[in-house]
Short mmCIF file of C-alpha atoms in Angstrom, two decimals:
data_model
loop_
_atom_site.label_atom_id
_atom_site.label_comp_id
_atom_site.label_asym_id
_atom_site.label_seq_id
_atom_site.Cartn_x
_atom_site.Cartn_y
_atom_site.Cartn_z
CA MET A 1 36.08 80.17 48.82
CA GLY A 2 33.31 77.72 48.42
CA PRO A 3 34.34 74.62 50.13
CA ALA A 4 33.21 71.74 47.95
CA ALA A 5 35.19 73.81 44.86
CA THR A 6 38.30 74.25 46.98
CA ALA A 7 38.28 70.46 47.69
CA GLU A 8 37.86 69.58 44.35
CA PHE A 9 40.45 72.04 43.28
CA TYR A 10 43.01 70.50 45.66
CA ALA A 11 42.03 66.94 44.22
CA LYS A 12 42.47 68.15 40.88
CA LEU A 13 45.77 69.57 41.43
CA ILE A 14 46.84 66.15 43.08
CA ARG A 15 45.14 64.12 39.81
CA ARG A 16 47.14 66.48 37.47
CA THR A 17 50.69 66.50 38.94
CA PRO A 18 52.55 63.68 37.57
CA VAL A 19 53.99 61.57 40.20
CA THR A 20 54.98 58.10 41.23
CA ARG A 21 55.00 58.38 45.12
CA ASP A 22 53.69 61.04 47.65
CA GLN A 23 56.97 62.82 47.78
CA ASP A 24 56.79 64.08 44.42
CA HIS A 25 53.56 65.89 45.21
CA LEU A 26 53.58 69.81 45.74
CA ARG A 27 53.40 71.33 48.99
CA VAL A 28 50.29 72.78 49.61
CA ALA A 29 48.72 74.97 52.17
CA ILE A 30 44.87 75.69 51.94
CA TRP A 31 43.13 78.25 54.14
CA ALA A 32 39.67 77.65 53.57
CA ASP A 33 37.43 80.22 55.47
CA PRO A 34 33.70 79.71 54.49
CA THR A 35 32.49 82.61 56.95
CA VAL A 36 34.45 84.87 54.08
CA PRO A 37 30.91 86.98 53.23
CA ASP A 38 29.22 85.97 50.22
CA ARG A 39 31.17 87.62 47.11
CA VAL A 40 28.17 87.82 45.02
CA GLY A 41 26.15 90.09 47.02
CA ALA A 42 29.19 92.25 47.73
CA VAL A 43 30.07 92.71 43.74
CA LEU A 44 26.27 93.30 43.07
CA GLY A 45 26.22 95.85 45.83
CA GLY A 46 24.65 96.45 49.50
CA THR A 47 26.11 93.42 51.32
CA THR A 48 28.92 92.97 53.95
CA ASP A 49 32.69 93.65 52.25
CA PRO A 50 34.29 90.01 51.70
CA TYR A 51 37.40 92.06 51.10
CA PRO A 52 39.12 92.18 54.64
CA ALA A 53 38.91 88.41 55.28
CA MET A 54 40.11 87.86 51.97
CA LEU A 55 43.50 89.85 52.60
CA GLU A 56 43.51 88.44 55.98
CA GLY A 57 43.64 84.67 54.28
CA ALA A 58 46.08 85.92 51.74
CA ARG A 59 48.19 86.96 54.62
CA ARG A 60 47.96 84.00 56.64
CA LEU A 61 49.35 81.98 53.55
CA ARG A 62 51.99 84.36 52.60
CA ASP A 63 53.01 84.30 56.57
CA LEU A 64 53.18 80.19 55.99
CA GLY A 65 55.70 80.63 53.30
CA ALA A 66 53.78 80.43 50.24
CA THR A 67 55.27 81.34 46.78
CA VAL A 68 52.33 80.98 44.74
CA ALA A 69 48.76 81.39 45.65
CA VAL A 70 45.52 80.66 43.75
CA MET A 71 41.83 81.42 44.32
CA PRO A 72 39.71 78.75 42.88
CA CYS A 73 36.70 81.42 42.75
CA HIS A 74 35.95 83.53 39.98
CA THR A 75 33.97 86.07 41.59
CA ALA A 76 36.81 86.46 44.14
CA HIS A 77 39.01 87.51 41.15
CA VAL A 78 37.07 90.89 41.00
CA PHE A 79 39.24 91.44 44.05
CA LEU A 80 42.35 89.96 42.73
CA PRO A 81 44.49 93.33 41.87
CA ALA A 82 43.77 95.00 45.19
CA LEU A 83 44.79 91.42 47.13
CA VAL A 84 48.09 91.16 44.84
CA GLY A 85 48.99 94.71 46.00
CA ASP A 86 47.89 94.62 49.84
CA SER A 87 49.22 91.18 50.33
CA GLY A 88 52.76 91.07 48.42
CA LEU A 89 51.52 87.69 47.53
CA ARG A 90 51.94 86.42 44.07
CA PHE A 91 48.86 84.96 42.51
CA LEU A 92 48.07 82.97 39.32
CA ASP A 93 44.88 84.45 37.38
CA MET A 94 42.70 82.10 36.56
CA VAL A 95 40.73 84.41 34.13
CA GLY A 96 44.14 85.05 32.42
CA GLU A 97 44.78 81.67 32.39
CA THR A 98 41.68 81.12 30.48
CA VAL A 99 41.76 83.92 28.19
CA ALA A 100 45.31 82.65 27.00
CA GLU A 101 43.92 79.11 26.59
CA LEU A 102 41.02 80.29 24.33
CA GLU A 103 43.60 82.60 22.34
CA ARG A 104 45.84 79.28 21.71
CA ARG A 105 42.74 77.64 20.62
CA ASP A 106 42.09 80.37 18.03
CA GLY A 107 40.58 77.89 15.48
CA ALA A 108 37.23 78.22 17.48
CA ALA A 109 35.22 79.66 14.82
CA GLY A 110 31.86 80.76 17.16
CA GLY A 111 31.71 82.55 20.35
CA ILE A 112 32.60 82.01 23.93
CA GLY A 113 29.67 81.45 26.07
CA LEU A 114 29.85 82.29 29.45
CA LEU A 115 28.34 80.72 32.59
CA GLY A 116 29.00 81.99 36.29
CA THR A 117 27.54 84.12 38.90
CA ARG A 118 25.53 87.24 38.30
CA ALA A 119 28.30 89.09 40.10
CA THR A 120 30.97 87.58 37.74
CA LEU A 121 29.31 88.47 34.69
CA ALA A 122 28.01 91.79 36.18
CA SER A 123 31.45 92.73 36.68
CA GLY A 124 32.61 92.27 33.23
CA LEU A 125 35.84 90.21 34.35
CA TYR A 126 35.87 87.85 31.36
CA GLN A 127 34.02 90.05 28.84
CA ASN A 128 36.56 92.87 28.84
CA ARG A 129 39.42 90.77 28.62
CA LEU A 130 37.94 88.43 25.81
CA ARG A 131 36.67 91.51 23.91
CA ALA A 132 40.14 93.21 24.06
CA GLU A 133 41.52 90.13 22.25
CA ARG A 134 38.33 90.32 19.94
CA PHE A 135 36.33 87.42 20.78
CA ASP A 136 32.71 87.51 20.45
CA VAL A 137 31.11 86.67 23.73
CA VAL A 138 27.59 85.24 24.36
CA LEU A 139 26.11 86.19 27.52
CA PRO A 140 22.90 83.93 28.97
CA GLN A 141 19.58 85.26 28.89
CA GLU A 142 17.44 85.40 32.44
CA THR A 143 16.01 82.42 32.19
CA THR A 144 19.39 80.74 31.34
CA GLN A 145 21.15 82.74 34.12
CA TRP A 146 18.31 81.37 36.78
CA GLN A 147 19.30 77.83 35.57
CA VAL A 148 22.90 78.84 36.46
CA ASP A 149 22.05 80.16 39.70
CA LEU A 150 20.49 76.91 41.04
CA ALA A 151 23.24 74.71 39.56
CA ILE A 152 25.57 76.91 41.90
CA LYS A 153 23.26 76.72 44.96
CA LYS A 154 22.61 73.04 44.79
CA VAL A 155 26.25 72.27 44.26
CA LYS A 156 27.00 74.35 47.54
CA GLN A 157 23.83 72.48 49.48
CA GLY A 158 25.58 69.42 48.67
CA ASN A 159 23.81 67.91 45.73
CA PRO A 160 25.62 68.06 42.70
CA ARG A 161 23.48 65.65 40.87
CA ALA A 162 20.40 68.14 40.96
CA ALA A 163 22.96 71.12 39.74
CA GLY A 164 23.66 68.92 36.84
CA GLN A 165 20.30 68.80 35.57
CA HIS A 166 20.14 72.81 36.20
CA LEU A 167 23.56 73.32 34.30
CA ASP A 168 22.31 70.72 31.55
CA ASN A 169 19.25 73.27 30.93
CA ALA A 170 21.88 76.34 30.93
CA VAL A 171 24.05 74.49 28.30
CA ARG A 172 21.19 73.51 26.15
CA ALA A 173 19.97 76.99 26.03
CA MET A 174 23.53 78.05 25.28
CA ALA A 175 23.92 75.72 22.45
CA ARG A 176 21.01 77.35 20.54
CA THR A 177 23.55 80.32 20.41
CA ASP A 178 26.60 81.16 18.32
CA ALA A 179 28.70 79.88 21.24
CA SER A 180 31.30 77.19 20.23
CA THR A 181 32.91 77.11 23.48
CA ILE A 182 31.17 77.79 26.95
CA VAL A 183 33.60 78.95 29.80
CA LEU A 184 32.44 77.44 33.23
CA ALA A 185 33.14 80.61 35.22
CA CYS A 186 32.26 79.61 38.25
CA THR A 187 34.14 76.90 40.31
CA GLU A 188 31.12 75.41 41.27
CA LEU A 189 29.78 74.53 37.84
CA PRO A 190 32.60 71.81 37.17
CA LEU A 191 30.95 69.66 40.00
CA ALA A 192 27.78 70.03 38.25
CA ALA A 193 29.00 69.20 34.85
CA ARG A 194 30.20 65.77 36.16
CA HIS A 195 26.44 64.54 36.09
CA LEU A 196 25.93 66.05 32.48
CA THR A 197 25.02 63.38 29.97
CA PRO A 198 27.64 63.61 27.23
CA ALA A 199 26.39 64.94 24.01
CA GLY A 200 26.94 67.22 21.04
CA GLY A 201 27.13 70.94 21.46
CA PRO A 202 29.50 73.53 22.62
CA GLU A 203 32.82 72.41 24.34
CA LEU A 204 32.93 73.10 27.77
CA LEU A 205 36.15 74.54 28.96
CA ASP A 206 36.90 74.43 32.91
CA PRO A 207 39.16 77.48 34.12
CA THR A 208 40.15 75.36 37.25
CA ASP A 209 41.81 72.68 34.68
CA LEU A 210 43.86 75.59 33.39
CA LEU A 211 44.60 77.10 36.76
CA ALA A 212 45.83 73.95 38.33
CA ASP A 213 48.05 73.14 35.19
CA ALA A 214 49.44 76.74 35.81
CA VAL A 215 50.29 76.02 39.40
CA ILE A 216 52.08 72.60 38.56
CA ARG A 217 54.16 74.34 35.46
CA GLU A 218 55.07 77.21 37.80
CA CYS A 219 56.05 75.07 40.64
CA ARG A 220 57.06 71.59 39.17
CA GLY A 221 57.21 71.48 35.46
CA THR A 222 55.06 70.40 32.58
CA PRO A 223 51.59 69.35 33.14
CA PRO A 224 49.82 66.20 31.36
CA ALA A 225 47.39 66.85 28.60
CA THR A 226 44.15 68.97 29.24
CA ASP A 227 41.35 66.50 30.16
CA GLY A 228 38.40 67.81 27.96
CA TYR A 229 34.99 66.74 27.98
CA ARG A 230 31.77 67.75 25.59
CA ALA A 231 27.99 68.13 26.63
CA GLY A 232 25.33 69.98 25.23
CA MET B 1 50.21 62.92 54.78
CA GLY B 2 49.14 61.00 51.52
CA PRO B 3 47.94 63.81 49.28
CA ALA B 4 44.78 61.94 47.76
CA ALA B 5 43.90 60.76 51.50
CA THR B 6 44.05 64.24 52.49
CA ALA B 7 41.92 65.82 49.59
CA GLU B 8 39.24 63.26 50.08
CA PHE B 9 39.03 63.51 53.73
CA TYR B 10 38.36 67.44 53.19
CA ALA B 11 35.78 66.45 50.55
CA LYS B 12 34.30 63.97 53.17
CA LEU B 13 34.10 66.58 55.87
CA ILE B 14 32.32 69.01 53.77
CA ARG B 15 30.01 66.30 52.38
CA ARG B 16 29.09 65.30 55.93
CA THR B 17 28.59 68.62 57.37
CA PRO B 18 24.90 69.45 57.13
CA VAL B 19 24.66 73.12 55.48
CA THR B 20 22.31 75.36 53.27
CA ARG B 21 25.02 77.81 52.34
CA ASP B 22 28.90 78.09 52.36
CA GLN B 23 29.10 80.07 55.59
CA ASP B 24 27.59 77.02 57.49
CA HIS B 25 30.77 74.90 56.81
CA LEU B 26 33.78 74.69 58.96
CA ARG B 27 37.07 76.92 58.95
CA VAL B 28 39.80 74.66 57.91
CA ALA B 29 43.28 75.05 57.30
CA ILE B 30 45.22 72.30 55.68
CA TRP B 31 48.98 71.93 55.69
CA ALA B 32 49.69 69.14 53.09
CA ASP B 33 53.60 68.54 53.03
CA PRO B 34 54.00 65.65 50.71
CA THR B 35 57.79 65.86 51.32
CA VAL B 36 57.35 64.52 55.11
CA PRO B 37 59.62 61.48 54.87
CA ASP B 38 57.84 58.00 54.37
CA ARG B 39 56.21 57.09 57.48
CA VAL B 40 56.12 53.02 56.83
CA GLY B 41 59.77 52.97 56.27
CA ALA B 42 60.37 54.97 59.38
CA VAL B 43 58.19 52.86 61.71
CA LEU B 44 59.76 49.47 60.45
CA GLY B 45 63.11 50.91 61.27
CA GLY B 46 66.09 52.70 59.16
CA THR B 47 64.64 55.35 57.07
CA THR B 48 64.39 59.13 57.67
CA ASP B 49 62.38 60.09 60.66
CA PRO B 50 59.33 62.01 59.61
CA TYR B 51 58.68 63.24 63.26
CA PRO B 52 60.47 66.77 63.15
CA ALA B 53 58.57 67.53 59.59
CA MET B 54 55.00 66.26 61.31
CA LEU B 55 55.82 68.40 64.50
CA GLU B 56 56.49 71.59 61.95
CA GLY B 57 53.33 71.12 60.22
CA ALA B 58 51.30 70.82 63.56
CA ARG B 59 52.88 74.19 64.80
CA ARG B 60 52.02 76.14 61.86
CA LEU B 61 48.48 74.82 62.43
CA ARG B 62 48.50 75.93 65.71
CA ASP B 63 50.03 79.10 64.95
CA LEU B 64 47.18 79.95 62.19
CA GLY B 65 44.70 79.31 65.13
CA ALA B 66 43.39 75.44 64.83
CA THR B 67 41.79 74.76 68.04
CA VAL B 68 41.23 70.90 66.67
CA ALA B 69 43.50 69.24 64.50
CA VAL B 70 43.52 65.77 62.93
CA MET B 71 45.80 63.73 60.92
CA PRO B 72 43.80 61.70 58.11
CA CYS B 73 46.85 58.99 58.29
CA HIS B 74 46.98 55.83 60.27
CA THR B 75 50.48 54.93 60.26
CA ALA B 76 51.26 58.63 61.52
CA HIS B 77 49.12 57.90 64.65
CA VAL B 78 52.11 56.34 65.88
CA PHE B 79 53.49 59.54 66.45
CA LEU B 80 50.27 61.15 67.66
CA PRO B 81 51.24 60.90 71.96
CA ALA B 82 54.53 62.85 71.02
CA LEU B 83 52.83 65.35 68.60
CA VAL B 84 50.35 66.13 71.03
CA GLY B 85 52.77 66.58 73.90
CA ASP B 86 55.21 68.66 71.84
CA SER B 87 52.89 70.85 70.06
CA GLY B 88 50.36 71.73 72.55
CA LEU B 89 47.64 71.09 69.63
CA ARG B 90 44.72 69.04 70.53
CA PHE B 91 44.43 66.30 68.05
CA LEU B 92 41.24 64.06 67.50
CA ASP B 93 42.58 60.41 67.47
CA MET B 94 41.11 58.32 64.49
CA VAL B 95 42.09 54.78 66.24
CA GLY B 96 40.30 55.81 69.25
CA GLU B 97 36.90 57.00 67.26
CA THR B 98 37.21 53.51 65.56
CA VAL B 99 37.45 51.45 68.48
CA ALA B 100 34.72 53.30 70.02
CA GLU B 101 32.43 52.89 67.01
CA LEU B 102 33.18 49.28 67.40
CA GLU B 103 32.25 49.17 71.15
CA ARG B 104 28.83 50.76 70.51
CA ARG B 105 28.09 48.19 67.58
CA ASP B 106 29.12 45.04 69.96
CA GLY B 107 26.41 43.07 68.60
CA ALA B 108 29.06 42.08 65.95
CA ALA B 109 29.80 38.49 66.45
CA GLY B 110 33.09 37.79 64.74
CA GLY B 111 36.40 39.23 64.66
CA ILE B 112 37.68 42.47 63.57
CA GLY B 113 39.94 42.28 60.27
CA LEU B 114 42.43 44.97 60.04
CA LEU B 115 43.96 46.40 56.74
CA GLY B 116 46.67 48.63 56.57
CA THR B 117 50.23 49.45 55.94
CA ARG B 118 52.88 47.19 57.22
CA ALA B 119 54.01 49.82 60.07
CA THR B 120 50.20 50.35 61.23
CA LEU B 121 49.95 46.71 61.62
CA ALA B 122 53.60 45.97 63.22
CA SER B 123 53.13 49.05 65.73
CA GLY B 124 50.21 47.14 67.26
CA LEU B 125 48.38 50.86 66.88
CA TYR B 126 44.86 48.95 66.71
CA GLN B 127 45.44 45.38 67.93
CA ASN B 128 46.54 46.76 71.39
CA ARG B 129 43.52 48.82 71.99
CA LEU B 130 41.07 46.26 70.42
CA ARG B 131 42.16 43.25 72.32
CA ALA B 132 42.05 45.62 75.52
CA GLU B 133 38.40 45.82 74.66
CA ARG B 134 38.61 41.80 74.21
CA PHE B 135 37.89 42.18 70.47
CA ASP B 136 39.14 39.32 68.60
CA VAL B 137 41.46 40.92 66.07
CA VAL B 138 42.37 39.23 62.52
CA LEU B 139 45.51 40.27 60.59
CA PRO B 140 46.18 39.63 56.78
CA GLN B 141 48.21 36.83 55.82
CA GLU B 142 51.49 37.54 53.67
CA THR B 143 49.89 37.19 50.38
CA THR B 144 46.86 39.37 51.52
CA GLN B 145 49.16 42.13 52.85
CA TRP B 146 50.66 42.20 49.60
CA GLN B 147 47.54 43.05 48.09
CA VAL B 148 46.66 45.61 50.51
CA ASP B 149 50.50 47.48 49.66
CA LEU B 150 49.69 47.35 45.97
CA ALA B 151 46.15 48.95 46.49
CA ILE B 152 47.83 51.91 48.76
CA LYS B 153 50.84 52.35 46.07
CA LYS B 154 48.27 52.64 43.30
CA VAL B 155 46.07 55.09 44.98
CA LYS B 156 49.41 56.90 45.64
CA GLN B 157 50.13 56.72 42.23
CA GLY B 158 46.79 58.11 41.13
CA ASN B 159 45.27 54.87 39.78
CA PRO B 160 42.44 54.49 42.43
CA ARG B 161 40.53 51.68 39.76
CA ALA B 162 43.78 49.29 39.78
CA ALA B 163 43.68 49.76 43.46
CA GLY B 164 40.35 48.46 43.99
CA GLN B 165 41.39 45.30 42.11
CA HIS B 166 44.02 44.69 44.76
CA LEU B 167 41.79 45.66 47.36
CA ASP B 168 38.95 43.16 46.30
CA ASN B 169 41.67 40.37 46.39
CA ALA B 170 42.40 41.20 50.00
CA VAL B 171 38.58 41.52 51.17
CA ARG B 172 37.81 38.38 49.60
CA ALA B 173 40.60 36.67 51.63
CA MET B 174 39.40 38.55 54.84
CA ALA B 175 36.06 37.08 53.79
CA ARG B 176 37.63 33.55 54.54
CA THR B 177 38.55 34.41 58.20
CA ASP B 178 36.62 35.02 61.28
CA ALA B 179 36.35 38.66 60.59
CA SER B 180 32.86 39.80 60.26
CA THR B 181 34.02 43.86 59.78
CA ILE B 182 37.05 44.91 58.38
CA VAL B 183 38.64 48.17 59.40
CA LEU B 184 40.26 50.06 56.39
CA ALA B 185 43.18 51.39 58.39
CA CYS B 186 44.91 53.08 56.01
CA THR B 187 43.58 56.57 54.42
CA GLU B 188 44.47 55.16 50.92
CA LEU B 189 42.23 52.17 50.99
CA PRO B 190 38.73 54.10 51.17
CA LEU B 191 39.89 55.69 47.73
CA ALA B 192 40.47 52.11 46.52
CA ALA B 193 36.91 50.80 48.08
CA ARG B 194 35.07 52.96 46.14
CA HIS B 195 35.91 50.46 43.20
CA LEU B 196 34.76 47.29 44.68
CA THR B 197 31.85 45.63 43.49
CA PRO B 198 29.32 45.45 46.25
CA ALA B 199 28.51 42.01 47.61
CA GLY B 200 27.93 40.08 50.74
CA GLY B 201 30.89 39.35 53.04
CA PRO B 202 32.17 41.40 55.97
CA GLU B 203 31.33 44.99 56.48
CA LEU B 204 34.12 47.50 55.67
CA LEU B 205 34.46 50.29 58.36
CA ASP B 206 36.08 53.41 57.29
CA PRO B 207 37.77 55.13 60.38
CA THR B 208 37.82 58.66 58.29
CA ASP B 209 33.94 58.67 58.13
CA LEU B 210 34.24 58.59 61.98
CA LEU B 211 37.13 61.03 62.15
CA ALA B 212 35.29 63.67 60.00
CA ASP B 213 32.11 63.01 62.15
CA ALA B 214 34.29 63.76 65.12
CA VAL B 215 35.48 66.89 63.73
CA ILE B 216 31.87 68.21 63.02
CA ARG B 217 30.61 67.16 66.54
CA GLU B 218 33.30 68.95 68.33
CA CYS B 219 33.14 71.95 66.04
CA ARG B 220 29.52 72.37 65.21
CA GLY B 221 27.00 69.95 66.60
CA THR B 222 25.58 66.34 65.50
CA PRO B 223 26.62 64.76 62.19
CA PRO B 224 24.34 62.79 59.91
CA ALA B 225 24.16 59.18 59.90
CA THR B 226 26.90 57.21 58.68
CA ASP B 227 27.18 56.38 55.26
CA GLY B 228 27.82 52.54 55.28
CA TYR B 229 29.19 50.14 52.31
CA ARG B 230 29.65 46.56 52.31
CA ALA B 231 31.62 44.72 49.76
CA GLY B 232 33.31 41.43 49.71
#
């Protein structure tokens, strides 16, 4: 739903698909409607409901013949169960893919830090599923959340470099907690993360990598190894 | 039609749209069907006709409610007049935008070099319109075209850095001709051009910048100034 995050997800899907020529790539239809009302405001309460516009988009993709759909937006995953039911379209679930990956990596001794919009965090989208699997979840403090809000805003304004500074502040604050892995639970954050200075500290996990690999696995075969990156 | 070029065009459209929040962006539908048969082989003769698949894509976009359409693929512009007639969809013309920009810059003393697929060059797509406006057109020699073919192939294989080396060789060869401006007349080439070492020499003109700005102008208002880059 965030246009820059959508473009980056599409580019990532292409980069992670093993090919030797154009015709090896997946057939992709994108419905990018940035006029969908703000998801964060709606989840936190009070602003225009984005769901009718989201359902309309899902129906358009279904009518185009999509067999598998994804939403590269965490906050929008709050609406996923309703969307699957009402559109009849099969969606892959970015939150589910992330929790499954963290379970595969269960050697991780410390906690799982979450950075995302206030709406994603307030909804319990990740925490409920992580705690059900007995992960220790570390949430940002208010001053850290403020840095995350600014990082997301700067990406949406087309300034990923400034966003990187704010994300860096947030990651440094999380590095002082028990978190050994930080989930970038907002699809704008990986765009900011490209501008982090690599350093020690918690590992950053990008759920959009996992979602892209899930699409490739579902539609085509086995994806390549995950590109990991560290910062802190 | 080349997936990497399509993703880059979408990212460019977003970067060049002046916004302060998601909702300021354009509503975009993308139909990316990499199974469309090879355009170069078809134009040069003998291989499967891509036109039925292209027309099918145009009809899908029309049925989704598109009011303006673009194809970020130069070779595919050979089919543009037929596509406009058969789909009833309004397309912006990347070749027309490029010729118009070159006319605006008519201070350019030297010739216009063209780098593109063998099909784009063999079709006369650019040369006919440039010569009608009395531009001096400089075409690559066979050894230079070979470097262009490799640059395009490497982008399609997901290796833009190797592509940059081949494009660098081609640009250096063109710098020894009368060309003062080089049109990157294949949408894979700007992805390779990011990996050129900036230097003096002919100015590189990227028609996808002009096409993105034409979309923004048509749909929204005035685009920002063109990002130029030089290499040679």
